[in-house]
XYZ file of C-alpha atoms in Angstrom:
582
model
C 18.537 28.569 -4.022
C 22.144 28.863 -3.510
C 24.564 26.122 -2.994
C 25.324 25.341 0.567
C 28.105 23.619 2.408
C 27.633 20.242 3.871
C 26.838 21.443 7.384
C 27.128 18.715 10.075
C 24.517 16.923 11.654
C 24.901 13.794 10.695
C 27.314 12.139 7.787
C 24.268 11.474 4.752
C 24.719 7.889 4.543
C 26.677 6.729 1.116
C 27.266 3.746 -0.311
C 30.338 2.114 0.301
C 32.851 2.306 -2.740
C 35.508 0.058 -4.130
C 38.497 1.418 -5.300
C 38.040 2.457 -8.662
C 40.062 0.137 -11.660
C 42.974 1.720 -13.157
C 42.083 4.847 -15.553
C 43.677 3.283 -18.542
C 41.253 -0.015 -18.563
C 38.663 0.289 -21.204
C 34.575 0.290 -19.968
C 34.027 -3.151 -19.964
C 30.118 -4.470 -20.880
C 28.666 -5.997 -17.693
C 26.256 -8.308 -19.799
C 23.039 -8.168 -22.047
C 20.962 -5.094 -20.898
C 17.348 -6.821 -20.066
C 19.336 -9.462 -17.916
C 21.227 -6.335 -16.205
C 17.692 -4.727 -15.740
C 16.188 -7.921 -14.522
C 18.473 -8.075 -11.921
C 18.456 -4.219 -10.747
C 14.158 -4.850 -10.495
C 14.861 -7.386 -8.559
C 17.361 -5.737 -6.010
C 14.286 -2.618 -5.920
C 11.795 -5.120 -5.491
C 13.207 -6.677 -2.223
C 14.305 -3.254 -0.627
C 10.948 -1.417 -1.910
C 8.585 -4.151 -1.120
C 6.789 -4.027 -4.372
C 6.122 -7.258 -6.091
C 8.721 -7.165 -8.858
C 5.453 -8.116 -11.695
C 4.501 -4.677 -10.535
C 7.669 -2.403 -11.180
C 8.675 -0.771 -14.207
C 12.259 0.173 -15.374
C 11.604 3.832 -16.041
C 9.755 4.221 -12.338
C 11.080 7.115 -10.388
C 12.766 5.272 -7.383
C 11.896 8.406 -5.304
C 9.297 9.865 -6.652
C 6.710 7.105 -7.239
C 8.731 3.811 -5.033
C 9.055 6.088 -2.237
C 13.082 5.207 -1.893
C 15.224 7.371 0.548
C 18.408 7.768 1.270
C 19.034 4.636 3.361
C 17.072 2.738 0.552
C 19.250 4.286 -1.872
C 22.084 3.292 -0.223
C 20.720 -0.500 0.319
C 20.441 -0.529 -3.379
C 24.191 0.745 -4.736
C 25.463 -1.334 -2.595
C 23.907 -4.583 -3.487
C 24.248 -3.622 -6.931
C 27.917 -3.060 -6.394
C 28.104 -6.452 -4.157
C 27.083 -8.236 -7.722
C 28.877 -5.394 -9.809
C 32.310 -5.010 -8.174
C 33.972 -3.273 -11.107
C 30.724 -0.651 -11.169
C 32.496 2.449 -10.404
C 29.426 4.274 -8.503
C 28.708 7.637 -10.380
C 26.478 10.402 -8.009
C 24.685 11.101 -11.410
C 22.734 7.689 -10.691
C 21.492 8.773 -7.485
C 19.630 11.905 -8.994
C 16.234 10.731 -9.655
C 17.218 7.443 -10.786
C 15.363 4.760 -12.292
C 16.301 0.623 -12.634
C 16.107 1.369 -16.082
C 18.792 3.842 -15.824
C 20.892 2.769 -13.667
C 20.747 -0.817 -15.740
C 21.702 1.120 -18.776
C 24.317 2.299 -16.637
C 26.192 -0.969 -15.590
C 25.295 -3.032 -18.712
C 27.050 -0.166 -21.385
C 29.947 -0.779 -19.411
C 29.784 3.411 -19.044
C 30.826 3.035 -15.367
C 33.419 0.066 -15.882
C 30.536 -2.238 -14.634
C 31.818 -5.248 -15.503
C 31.487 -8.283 -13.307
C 34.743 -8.977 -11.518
C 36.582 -12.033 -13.757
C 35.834 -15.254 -12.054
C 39.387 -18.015 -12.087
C 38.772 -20.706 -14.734
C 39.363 -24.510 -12.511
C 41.522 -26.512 -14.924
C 41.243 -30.001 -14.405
C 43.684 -31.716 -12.180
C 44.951 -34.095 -14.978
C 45.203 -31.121 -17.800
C 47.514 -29.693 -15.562
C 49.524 -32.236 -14.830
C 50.392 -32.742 -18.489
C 50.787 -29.645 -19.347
C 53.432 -29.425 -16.441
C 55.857 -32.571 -17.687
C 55.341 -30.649 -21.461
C 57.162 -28.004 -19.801
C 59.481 -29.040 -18.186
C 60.128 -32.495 -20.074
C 61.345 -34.498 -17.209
C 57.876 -35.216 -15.661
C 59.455 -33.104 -12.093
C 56.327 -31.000 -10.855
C 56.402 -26.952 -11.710
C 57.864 -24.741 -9.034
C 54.883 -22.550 -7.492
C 55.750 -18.986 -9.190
C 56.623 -16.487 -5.909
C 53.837 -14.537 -4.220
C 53.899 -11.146 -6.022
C 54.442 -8.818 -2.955
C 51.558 -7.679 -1.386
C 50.547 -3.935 -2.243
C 50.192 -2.119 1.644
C 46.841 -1.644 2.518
C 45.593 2.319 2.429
C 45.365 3.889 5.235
C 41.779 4.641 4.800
C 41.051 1.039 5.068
C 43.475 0.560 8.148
C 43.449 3.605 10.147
C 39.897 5.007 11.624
C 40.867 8.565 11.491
C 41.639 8.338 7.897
C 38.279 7.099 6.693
C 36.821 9.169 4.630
C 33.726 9.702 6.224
C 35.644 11.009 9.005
C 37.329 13.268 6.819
C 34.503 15.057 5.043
C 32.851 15.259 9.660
C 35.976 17.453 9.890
C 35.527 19.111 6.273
C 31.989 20.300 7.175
C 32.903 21.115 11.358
C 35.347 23.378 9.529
C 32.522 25.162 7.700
C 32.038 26.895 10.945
C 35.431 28.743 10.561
C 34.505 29.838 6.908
C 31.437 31.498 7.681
C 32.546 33.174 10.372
C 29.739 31.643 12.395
C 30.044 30.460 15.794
C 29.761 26.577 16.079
C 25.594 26.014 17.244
C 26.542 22.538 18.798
C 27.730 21.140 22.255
C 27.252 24.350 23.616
C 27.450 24.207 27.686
C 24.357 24.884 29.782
C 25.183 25.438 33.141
C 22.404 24.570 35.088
C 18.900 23.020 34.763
C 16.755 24.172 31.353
C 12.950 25.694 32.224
C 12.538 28.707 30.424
C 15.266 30.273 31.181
C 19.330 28.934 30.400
C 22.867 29.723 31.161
C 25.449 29.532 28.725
C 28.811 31.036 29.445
C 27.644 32.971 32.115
C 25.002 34.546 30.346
C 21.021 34.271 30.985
C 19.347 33.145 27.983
C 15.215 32.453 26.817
C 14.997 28.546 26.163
C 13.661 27.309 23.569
C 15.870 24.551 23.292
C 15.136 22.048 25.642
C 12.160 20.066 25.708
C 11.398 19.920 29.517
C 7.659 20.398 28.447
C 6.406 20.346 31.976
C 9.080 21.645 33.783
C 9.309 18.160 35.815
C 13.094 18.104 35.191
C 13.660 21.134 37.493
C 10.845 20.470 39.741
C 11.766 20.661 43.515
C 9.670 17.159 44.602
C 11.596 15.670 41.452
C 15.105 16.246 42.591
C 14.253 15.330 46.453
C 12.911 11.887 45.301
C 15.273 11.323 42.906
C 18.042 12.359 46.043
C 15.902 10.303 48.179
C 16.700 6.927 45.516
C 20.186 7.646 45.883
C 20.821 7.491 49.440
C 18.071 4.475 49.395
C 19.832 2.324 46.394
C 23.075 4.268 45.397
C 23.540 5.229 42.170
C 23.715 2.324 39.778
C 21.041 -0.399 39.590
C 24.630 -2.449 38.711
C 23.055 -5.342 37.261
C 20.507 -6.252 34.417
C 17.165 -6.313 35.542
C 16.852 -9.834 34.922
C 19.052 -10.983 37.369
C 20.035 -8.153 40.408
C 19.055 -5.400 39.424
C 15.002 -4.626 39.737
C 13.578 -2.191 42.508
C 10.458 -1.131 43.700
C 10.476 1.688 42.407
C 11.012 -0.146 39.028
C 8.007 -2.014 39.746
C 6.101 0.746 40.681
C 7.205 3.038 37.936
C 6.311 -0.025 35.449
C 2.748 -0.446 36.502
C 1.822 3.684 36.559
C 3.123 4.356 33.423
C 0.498 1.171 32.110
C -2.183 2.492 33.894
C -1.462 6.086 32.406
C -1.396 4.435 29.057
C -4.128 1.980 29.048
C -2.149 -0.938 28.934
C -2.096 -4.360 30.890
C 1.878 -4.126 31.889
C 4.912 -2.022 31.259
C 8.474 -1.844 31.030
C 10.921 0.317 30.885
C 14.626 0.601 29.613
C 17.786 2.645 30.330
C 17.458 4.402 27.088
C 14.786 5.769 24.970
C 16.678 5.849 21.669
C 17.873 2.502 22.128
C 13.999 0.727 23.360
C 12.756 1.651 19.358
C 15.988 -0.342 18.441
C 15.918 -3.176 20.133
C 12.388 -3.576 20.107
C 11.523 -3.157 16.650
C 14.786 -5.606 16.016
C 13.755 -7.998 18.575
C 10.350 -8.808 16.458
C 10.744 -8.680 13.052
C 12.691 -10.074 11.378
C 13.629 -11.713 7.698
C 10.260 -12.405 5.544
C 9.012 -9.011 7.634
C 8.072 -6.013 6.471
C 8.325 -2.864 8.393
C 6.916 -0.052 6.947
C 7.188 3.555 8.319
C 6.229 7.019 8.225
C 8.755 8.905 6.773
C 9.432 11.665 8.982
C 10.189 8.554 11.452
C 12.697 9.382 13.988
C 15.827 7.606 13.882
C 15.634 5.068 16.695
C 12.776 3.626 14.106
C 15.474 3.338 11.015
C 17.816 1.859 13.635
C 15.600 -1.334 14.483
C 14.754 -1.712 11.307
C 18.083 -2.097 9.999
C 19.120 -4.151 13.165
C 15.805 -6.547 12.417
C 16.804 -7.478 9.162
C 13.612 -7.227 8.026
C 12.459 -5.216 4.651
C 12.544 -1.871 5.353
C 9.878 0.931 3.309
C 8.587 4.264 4.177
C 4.714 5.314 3.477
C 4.225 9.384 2.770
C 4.159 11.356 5.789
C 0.829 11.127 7.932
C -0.810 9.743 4.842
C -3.010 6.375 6.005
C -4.189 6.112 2.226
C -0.961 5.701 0.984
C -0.431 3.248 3.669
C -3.629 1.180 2.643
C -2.715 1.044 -1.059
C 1.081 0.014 -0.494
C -0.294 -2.705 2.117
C -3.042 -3.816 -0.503
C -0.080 -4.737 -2.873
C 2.516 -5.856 -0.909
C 0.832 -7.457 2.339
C 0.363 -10.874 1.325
C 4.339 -11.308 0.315
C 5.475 -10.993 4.293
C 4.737 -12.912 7.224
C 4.663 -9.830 9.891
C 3.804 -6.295 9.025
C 4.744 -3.978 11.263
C 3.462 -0.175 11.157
C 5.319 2.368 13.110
C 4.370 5.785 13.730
C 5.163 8.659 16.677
C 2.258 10.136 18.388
C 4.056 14.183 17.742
C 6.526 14.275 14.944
C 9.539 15.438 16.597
C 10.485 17.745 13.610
C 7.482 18.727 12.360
C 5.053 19.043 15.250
C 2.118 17.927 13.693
C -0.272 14.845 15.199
C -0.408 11.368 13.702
C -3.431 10.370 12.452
C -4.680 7.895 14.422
C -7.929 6.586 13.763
C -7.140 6.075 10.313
C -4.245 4.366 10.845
C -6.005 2.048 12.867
C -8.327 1.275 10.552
C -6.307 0.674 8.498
C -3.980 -1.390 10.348
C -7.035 -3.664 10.804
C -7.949 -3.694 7.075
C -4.485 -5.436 6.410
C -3.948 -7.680 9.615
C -0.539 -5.756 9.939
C 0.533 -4.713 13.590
C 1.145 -1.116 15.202
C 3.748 0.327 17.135
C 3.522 4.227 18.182
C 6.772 6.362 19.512
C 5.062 8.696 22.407
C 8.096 10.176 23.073
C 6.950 14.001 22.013
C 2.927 12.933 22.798
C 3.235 11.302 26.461
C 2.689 14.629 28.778
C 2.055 17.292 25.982
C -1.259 16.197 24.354
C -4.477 14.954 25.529
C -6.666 16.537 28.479
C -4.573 15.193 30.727
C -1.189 14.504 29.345
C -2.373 10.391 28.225
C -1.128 11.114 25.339
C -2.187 10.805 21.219
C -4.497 7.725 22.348
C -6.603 10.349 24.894
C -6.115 13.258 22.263
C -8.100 10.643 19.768
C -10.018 8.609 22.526
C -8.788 5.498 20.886
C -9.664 1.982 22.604
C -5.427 1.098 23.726
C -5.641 -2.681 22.829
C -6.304 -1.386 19.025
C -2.365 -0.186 19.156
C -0.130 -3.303 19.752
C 2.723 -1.441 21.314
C 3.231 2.081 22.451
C 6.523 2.786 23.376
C 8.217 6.438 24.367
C 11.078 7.882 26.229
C 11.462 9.259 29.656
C 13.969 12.215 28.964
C 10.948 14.718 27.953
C 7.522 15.487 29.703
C 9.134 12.577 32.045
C 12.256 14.141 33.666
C 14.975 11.740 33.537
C 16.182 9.200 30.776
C 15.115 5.917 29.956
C 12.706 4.162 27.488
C 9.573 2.188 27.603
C 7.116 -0.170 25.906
C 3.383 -1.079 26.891
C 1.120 -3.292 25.470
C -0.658 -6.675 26.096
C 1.165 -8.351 29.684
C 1.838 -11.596 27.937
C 3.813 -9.091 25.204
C 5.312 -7.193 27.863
C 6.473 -10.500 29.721
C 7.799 -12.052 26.589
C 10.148 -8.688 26.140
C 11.489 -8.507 29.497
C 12.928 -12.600 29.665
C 14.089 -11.964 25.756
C 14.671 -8.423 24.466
C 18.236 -7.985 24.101
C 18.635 -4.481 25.250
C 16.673 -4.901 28.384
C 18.192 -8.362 29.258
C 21.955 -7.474 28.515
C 21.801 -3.759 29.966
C 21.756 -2.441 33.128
C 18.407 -1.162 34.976
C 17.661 2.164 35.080
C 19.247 4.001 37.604
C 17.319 4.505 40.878
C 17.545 8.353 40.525
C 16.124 8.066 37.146
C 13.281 5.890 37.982
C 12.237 8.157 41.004
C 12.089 11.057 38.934
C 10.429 10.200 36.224
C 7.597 8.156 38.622
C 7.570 11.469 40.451
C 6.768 13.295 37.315
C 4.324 10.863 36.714
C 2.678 11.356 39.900
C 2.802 15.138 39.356
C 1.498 14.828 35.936
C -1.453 13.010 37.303
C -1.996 15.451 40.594
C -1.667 18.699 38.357
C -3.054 18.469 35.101
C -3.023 22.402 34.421
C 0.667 22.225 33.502
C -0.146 20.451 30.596
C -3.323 23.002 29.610
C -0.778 25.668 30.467
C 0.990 24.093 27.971
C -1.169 23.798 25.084
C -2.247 27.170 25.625
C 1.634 28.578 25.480
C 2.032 26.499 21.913
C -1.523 27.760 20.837
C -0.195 31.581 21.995
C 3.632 30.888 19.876
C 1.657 29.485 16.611
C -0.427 32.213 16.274
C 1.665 34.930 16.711
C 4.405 33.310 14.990
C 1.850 32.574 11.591
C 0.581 36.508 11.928
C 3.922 37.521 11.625
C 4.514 35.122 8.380
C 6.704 32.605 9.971
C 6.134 29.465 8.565
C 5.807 26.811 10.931
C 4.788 24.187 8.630
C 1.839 21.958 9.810
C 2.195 22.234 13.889
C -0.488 22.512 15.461
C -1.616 21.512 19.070
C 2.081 21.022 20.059
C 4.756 22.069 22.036
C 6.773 21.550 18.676
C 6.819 24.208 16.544
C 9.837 24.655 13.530
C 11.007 27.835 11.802
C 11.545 26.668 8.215
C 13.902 29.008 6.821
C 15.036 26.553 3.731
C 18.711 26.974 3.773
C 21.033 25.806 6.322
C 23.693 28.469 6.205
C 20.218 31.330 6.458
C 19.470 28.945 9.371
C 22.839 28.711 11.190
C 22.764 33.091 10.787
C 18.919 33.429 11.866
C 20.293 31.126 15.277
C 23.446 33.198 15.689
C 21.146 36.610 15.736
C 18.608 35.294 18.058
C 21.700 33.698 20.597
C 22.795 37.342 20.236
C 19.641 38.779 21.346
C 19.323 36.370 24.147
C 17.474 34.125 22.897
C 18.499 30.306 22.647
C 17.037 27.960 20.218
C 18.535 25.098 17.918
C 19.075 25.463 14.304
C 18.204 21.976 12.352
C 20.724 21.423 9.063
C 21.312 19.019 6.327
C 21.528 16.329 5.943
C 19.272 16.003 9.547
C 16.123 17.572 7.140
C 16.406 18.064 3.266
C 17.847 21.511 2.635
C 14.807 23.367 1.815
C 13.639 22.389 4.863
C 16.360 23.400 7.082
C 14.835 25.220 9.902
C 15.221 26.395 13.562
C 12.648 24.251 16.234
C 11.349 25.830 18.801
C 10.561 23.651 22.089
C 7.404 25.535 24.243
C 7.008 24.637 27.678
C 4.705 25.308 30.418
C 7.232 27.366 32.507
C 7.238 30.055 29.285
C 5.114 33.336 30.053
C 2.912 34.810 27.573
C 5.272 37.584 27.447
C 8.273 35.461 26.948
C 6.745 33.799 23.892
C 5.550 37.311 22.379
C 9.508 38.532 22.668
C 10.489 35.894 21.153
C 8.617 35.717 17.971
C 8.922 39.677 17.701
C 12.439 39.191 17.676
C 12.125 35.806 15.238
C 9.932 38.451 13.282
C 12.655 41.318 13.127
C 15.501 38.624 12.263
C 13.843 37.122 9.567
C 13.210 40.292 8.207
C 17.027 41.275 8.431
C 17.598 37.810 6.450
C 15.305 38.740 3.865
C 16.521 42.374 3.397
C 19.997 41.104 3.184
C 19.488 38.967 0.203
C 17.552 41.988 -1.286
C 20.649 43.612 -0.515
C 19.132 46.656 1.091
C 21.855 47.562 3.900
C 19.297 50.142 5.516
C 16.793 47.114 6.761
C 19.907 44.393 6.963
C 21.689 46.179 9.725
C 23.657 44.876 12.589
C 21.290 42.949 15.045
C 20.889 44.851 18.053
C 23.480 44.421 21.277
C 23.155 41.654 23.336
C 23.459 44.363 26.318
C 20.074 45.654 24.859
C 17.824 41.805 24.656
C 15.863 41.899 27.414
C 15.998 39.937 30.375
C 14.640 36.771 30.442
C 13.754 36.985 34.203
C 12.168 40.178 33.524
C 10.141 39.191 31.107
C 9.003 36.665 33.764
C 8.713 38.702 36.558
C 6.629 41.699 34.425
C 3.718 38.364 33.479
């Protein structure tokens, strides 16, 4: 495959570097090279969670530890916390071992050496050494401070770090290619199946307003209705002024939806993962995570201080052997896992998580945000898609922004967990309630979710309708299945950015997904389905997906004839028509 530019997402986390020594020093031998690879094992052994009895130097840190990139950078930069002089070369991050990166700062090969430590001379030594001197017994003058070097600006000045540099060096890949820029583009009015941008009708398949709650006339009046009831701003935590009834009563109907004894929610969905996870765990903890996890996961588990290891993705065996090692060296295990991969599509596996979960006295927490509303008879969610008993799940959290219709977070579970997280959970006790429009809307969806359960069968059947045409025609969606989640995997990001561009083009909008968000081979464009989306939407769409594809392909075969211009937007059909002729 060919190289790529960086294409922004998000910065791939790095290790932070110290300036490198002066070019002229010699390599310097950091020490004996079993003590060097002693001490690497044990650095792997706290961030993988492997006993370090168990680890060999020439393991694969990715292939058989399971280290990724955050892990990765956990590790350089302890090692160059106890290395200083280590001047960090990429070369160890390509399938790297202890062994070799031991070999690496104990040859002195990367000026490894451990910064020089000031000798303490004893108090009297130096006072005879002094009247030696200077014969007259008169203490030494104190030499002058050398003058201090100034500071770079990349340590000083946040614009000049150089993280901040290489966001601008891959935004200005955009002007390279020639393509337009895919992000932060303006939608001027509410997202069903249908979008403005610029004026200009569009098909959506970029917004995941599953159930099309968000633009849903009793939605808005109730959430209008909160406003003139309780303004705009619940202006106060929740702990002291700031509950409602509707919080209440949004609370205990999202419980009884899921099963649970109590619920609450938060102003924030991303943040509810973070401060929950963070809030529980802690140091002596293990938290151990699929690895397709979204972000809000990595987020509380950095914030929780607590050791930090991904299991293969969906893979509950993998999980039971990596608990059977490991479990007895932690006080608190904590499994978490979404209900709908949000990349991917496909369904965790439930029951064998559970099990085993239960095997290895470790507790569960599952993300519903893509699940809650899209799967299930009735919308309950992956515990009614699997039938599971709730209690066997310790926490089920999820946003609000999706199926749900507004924004906010929330976590469900046993009331005497639930109670202890609303008095002590730092992002629910030192943030704001949700705002009263929010909470009407989504406890309005709720309601309607509840009253009219064929929007969500209308929905499985649209996904069902998109996967199979879109496999006929040789897309590869990768595992989705029984989602409203289904990617494009196109396995270059610059292929990707040009497959969006053509579909925009023929009026069709969907989101192109780049590194470093998804390894490079599996960049890919992700298709959101939602009820709203006729059957004859969908087939235009994946005809056109077909045809572009095809263009892509021809063009790297370099046959001009079949890699022609894409068709004129003037000439996409009409979204609305496509609605108004199903």
């Amino acid at each position: 495959m060919a190289a790529v530019p960086d294409l922004p997402l998000a910065a791939a986390p790095t290790a932070p570097l110290s300036p490198a020594p002066p070019a002229c020093e010699e390599p310097v031998p950091a020490g004996d090279l079993d003590e060097v690879t002693e001490a690497v094992l044990g650095h792997v052994a706290r961030i993988s969670a492997f006993p370090v009895d168990r680890l060999r130097a020439d393991q694969p840190l990715i292939d058989e530890l399971g280290f990724d990139s955050l892990m990765l950078t956990d590790l350089f930069t302890s090692l160059k916390r106890q290395w200083p002089r280590w001047r960090f070369d990429e070369s160890a991050a390509d399938r790297p071992t202890a062994g070799r990166i031991a070999a690496l700062i104990a040859t002195g090969s990367a000026d490894a050496a451990d910064a020089a430590v000031p000798v303490q001379r004893d108090g009297h030594d130096g006072a005879a050494h002094a009247e030696d001197a200077h014969g007259d017994g008169a203490p030494p003058q104190a030499p002058a401070a050398p003058a201090a070097a100034p500071l770079p600006e990349e340590h000083t000045r946040i614009e000049c770090f150089p993280e901040v540099a290489a966001h601008g060096e891959r935004i200005a890949t955009f002007d390279r290619t020639g393509l337009r820029n895919p992000y932060f583009l303006v939608h001027e009015g509410g997202m069903t199946d249908t979008t403005v941008i610029d004026g200009r009708e569009l098909l959506s398949f970029s917004g995941y307003n599953y159930l099309g709650m968000a633009t849903h006339p009793q939605v808005n009046e109730a959430a209008k209705r909160a406003i003139d009831a309780c303004g705009t701003s619940a202006s106060a935590s929740r702990l002291l002024s700031g509950s409602r009834p509707l919080h209440l009563e949004l609370e205990a109907e999202l419980a009884d939806l899921l099963g649970c004894e109590a619920a609450v929610t938060l102003a924030n969905g991303h943040a509810t993962n973070v401060t929950v996870i963070g809030h529980l765990v802690g140091p002596g903890d293990l938290v151990i995570h699929d690895s397709l996890a979204h972000d809000s996961i990595l987020q509380g588990c950095k914030l929780s201080g607590a050791t930090r290891r991904p299991f293969p993705h969906n893979d509950a065996a993998a999980l039971d052997a990596v608990l059977g090692q490991v479990r007895h060296q932690y006080r608190r295990v904590l499994v978490v896992i979404e209900g709908v991969y949000s990349m991917d599509g496909d369904i965790a596996d439930l029951p064998a998580l559970i099990e085993v979960k239960h095997r290895h006295g470790a507790l569960l927490m599952i993300d519903e945000a893509h699940s809650i509303g899209t799967i299930g008879a009735t919308g309950r969610g992956v515990g009614e898609h699997f039938g599971i008993d709730r209690p066997a799940v310790d926490l089920w959290s999820g946003t609000l922004s999706k199926a749900l219709a507004s924004c906010g977070g929330y976590v469900a579970g046993r009331r005497e967990v639930v109670e202890y997280l609303r008095y002590t959970v730092p992002g629910f006790v030192y943030s704001a309630g949700m705002t009263p429009a929010d909470t009407a809307a989504s406890l309005t969806a709720l309601r309607l979710l509840r009253a009219e359960p064929q929007r969500v069968a209308r929905l499985a059947e649209n996904a069902a309708l998109f996967v199979r045409l879109a496999r006929a025609a040789g897309v590869d969606i990768g595992d989705s299945h029984d989602t409203p989640v289904v990617p494009c995997i196109v396995g270059d990001s610059l292929k990707t950015l040009r497959l969006a561009e053509a579909l925009f083009q023929r009026g069709i909008s969907v989101n192109p997904i780049l590194y470093p968000a998804v390894p490079e081979e599996m960049a890919r464009l992700r298709f959101f389905i939602t009820a709203d989306h006729t059957p004859e939407q969908i087939r235009d769409a994946v005809a056109a997906l077909e045809q572009e594809l095809g263009r892509l392909a021809a063009a790297d075969a370099g046959d001009p004839a079949d890699a022609g211009e894409a068709p004129d937007p003037a000439d996409a059909p009409d979204p609305a028509d496509a609605a108004r002729a199903a």
